[in-house]
Coordinates of C-alpha atoms in Angstrom, one line a residue:
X9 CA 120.1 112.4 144.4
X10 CA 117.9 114.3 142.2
X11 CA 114.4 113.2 140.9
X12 CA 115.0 114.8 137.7
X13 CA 116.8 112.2 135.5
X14 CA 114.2 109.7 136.2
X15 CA 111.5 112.7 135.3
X16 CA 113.0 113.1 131.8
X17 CA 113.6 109.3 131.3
X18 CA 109.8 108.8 131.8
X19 CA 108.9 111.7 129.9
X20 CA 111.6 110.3 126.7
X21 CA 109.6 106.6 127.3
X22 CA 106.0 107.8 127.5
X23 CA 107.5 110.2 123.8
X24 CA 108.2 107.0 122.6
X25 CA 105.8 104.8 123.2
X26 CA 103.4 107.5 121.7
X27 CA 104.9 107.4 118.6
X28 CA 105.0 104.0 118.2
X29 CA 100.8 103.7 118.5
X30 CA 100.7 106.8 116.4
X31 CA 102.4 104.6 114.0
X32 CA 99.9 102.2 114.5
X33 CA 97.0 104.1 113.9
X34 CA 98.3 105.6 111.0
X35 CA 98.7 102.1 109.5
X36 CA 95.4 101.2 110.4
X37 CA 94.3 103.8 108.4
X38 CA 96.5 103.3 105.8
X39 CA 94.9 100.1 105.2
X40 CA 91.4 101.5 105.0
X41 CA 92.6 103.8 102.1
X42 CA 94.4 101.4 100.5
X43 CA 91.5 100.4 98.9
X44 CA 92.0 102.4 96.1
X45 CA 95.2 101.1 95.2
X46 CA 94.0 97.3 95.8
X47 CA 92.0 98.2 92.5
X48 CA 95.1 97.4 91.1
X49 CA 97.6 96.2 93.5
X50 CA 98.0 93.6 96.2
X51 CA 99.9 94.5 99.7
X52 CA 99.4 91.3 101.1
X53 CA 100.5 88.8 97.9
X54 CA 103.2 88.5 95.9
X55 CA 100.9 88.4 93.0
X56 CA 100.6 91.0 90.1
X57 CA 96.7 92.2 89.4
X58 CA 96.4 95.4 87.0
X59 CA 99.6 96.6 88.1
X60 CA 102.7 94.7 90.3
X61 CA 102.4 93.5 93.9
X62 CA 103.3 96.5 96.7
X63 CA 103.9 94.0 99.4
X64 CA 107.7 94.3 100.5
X65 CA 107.7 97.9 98.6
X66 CA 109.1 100.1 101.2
X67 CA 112.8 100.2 100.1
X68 CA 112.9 98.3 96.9
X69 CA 114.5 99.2 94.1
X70 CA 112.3 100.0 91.5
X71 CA 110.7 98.0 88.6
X72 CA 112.1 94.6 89.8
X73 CA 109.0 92.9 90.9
X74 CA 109.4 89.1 88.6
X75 CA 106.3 88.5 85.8
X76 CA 105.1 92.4 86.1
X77 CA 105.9 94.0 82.5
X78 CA 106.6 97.7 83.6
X79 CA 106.8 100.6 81.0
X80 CA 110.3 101.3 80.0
X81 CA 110.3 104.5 81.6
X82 CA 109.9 102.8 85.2
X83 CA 112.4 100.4 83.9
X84 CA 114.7 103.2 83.4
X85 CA 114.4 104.6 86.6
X86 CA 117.2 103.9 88.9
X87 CA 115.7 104.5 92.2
X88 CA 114.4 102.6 95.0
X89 CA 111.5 103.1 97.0
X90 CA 112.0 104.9 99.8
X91 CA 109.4 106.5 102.1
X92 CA 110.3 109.9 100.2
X93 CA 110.2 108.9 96.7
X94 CA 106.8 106.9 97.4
X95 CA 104.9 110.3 98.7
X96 CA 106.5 112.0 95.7
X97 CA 105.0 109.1 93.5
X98 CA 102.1 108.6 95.0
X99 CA 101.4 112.5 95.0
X100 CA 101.7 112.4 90.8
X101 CA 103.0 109.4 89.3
X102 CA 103.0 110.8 85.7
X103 CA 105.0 113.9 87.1
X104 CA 107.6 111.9 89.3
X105 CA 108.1 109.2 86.4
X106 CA 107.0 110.5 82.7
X107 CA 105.5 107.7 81.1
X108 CA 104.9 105.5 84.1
X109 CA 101.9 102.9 83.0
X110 CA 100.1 104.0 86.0
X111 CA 97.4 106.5 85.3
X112 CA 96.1 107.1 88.8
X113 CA 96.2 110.6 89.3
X114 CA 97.4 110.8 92.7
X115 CA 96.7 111.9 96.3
X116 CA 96.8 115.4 97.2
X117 CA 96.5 115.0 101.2
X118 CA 99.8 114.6 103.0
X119 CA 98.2 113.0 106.0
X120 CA 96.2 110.0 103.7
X121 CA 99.9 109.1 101.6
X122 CA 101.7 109.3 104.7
X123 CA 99.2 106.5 105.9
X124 CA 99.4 104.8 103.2
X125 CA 103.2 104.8 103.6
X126 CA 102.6 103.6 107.0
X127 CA 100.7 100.5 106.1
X128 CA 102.8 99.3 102.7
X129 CA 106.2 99.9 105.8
X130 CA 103.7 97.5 108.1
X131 CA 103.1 94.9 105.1
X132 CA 107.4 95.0 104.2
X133 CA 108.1 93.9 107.3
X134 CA 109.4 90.7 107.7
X135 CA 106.9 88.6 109.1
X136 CA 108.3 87.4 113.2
X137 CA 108.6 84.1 114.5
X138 CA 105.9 84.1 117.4
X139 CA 108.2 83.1 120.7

């Protein structure tokens, strides 16, 4: 019997298993440059500040957090938030949604929103029941 099939399953589980701390470092991260959006939004809180709560973002339709009052452009908006339309937003709100009441201008890096992505995925998973 030949070696090889175990060879390319340990090469497919060592892939994966570096992806999956990649992840986690890019979360990390993520978290450290959140804090220019926790300015104006939570991650970890339901609550509103300047602008409505991220946490649970990844996926969400948008403009549906309860008690935020959005603009009427966001509430026009029928979209959710996946991964792409968050880089696209978070790239140039005002472009991606005219008349959005967020005036942040953006982040130009790929690498720093993809992060950022990362840790707003991390902070909209549910939590697990420790075993």
């Amino acid at each position: 019997m030949s070696r090889a099939p175990l060879a390319i399953v340990a090469l497919l589980a060592a892939q994966a298993s570096a992806v999956h701390a990649e992840a986690a470092l890019d979360a990390a991260n993520g978290k450290k440059l959140f804090v220019k959006c926790a300015l104006c939004h939570n991650a970890d809180s339901p609550a509103a500040k300047l602008g409505p709560s991220l946490q649970g973002i990844v996926n969400r339709k948008v403009a549906i957090v309860a008690g935020y009052a959005y603009s009427p452009a966001m509430k026009a908006a029928s979209l959710s938030w996946t991964k792409q339309n968050l880089d696209k937003f978070i790239t140039a709100p005002g472009k991606m949604i005219t008349g959005t009441k967020m005036v942040f201008a953006g982040i130009g890096a790929a690498n720093e929103r993809a992060d950022i992505i990362a840790y707003l995925e991390s902070v909209s998973a549910p939590a697990r029941k420790p075993r």
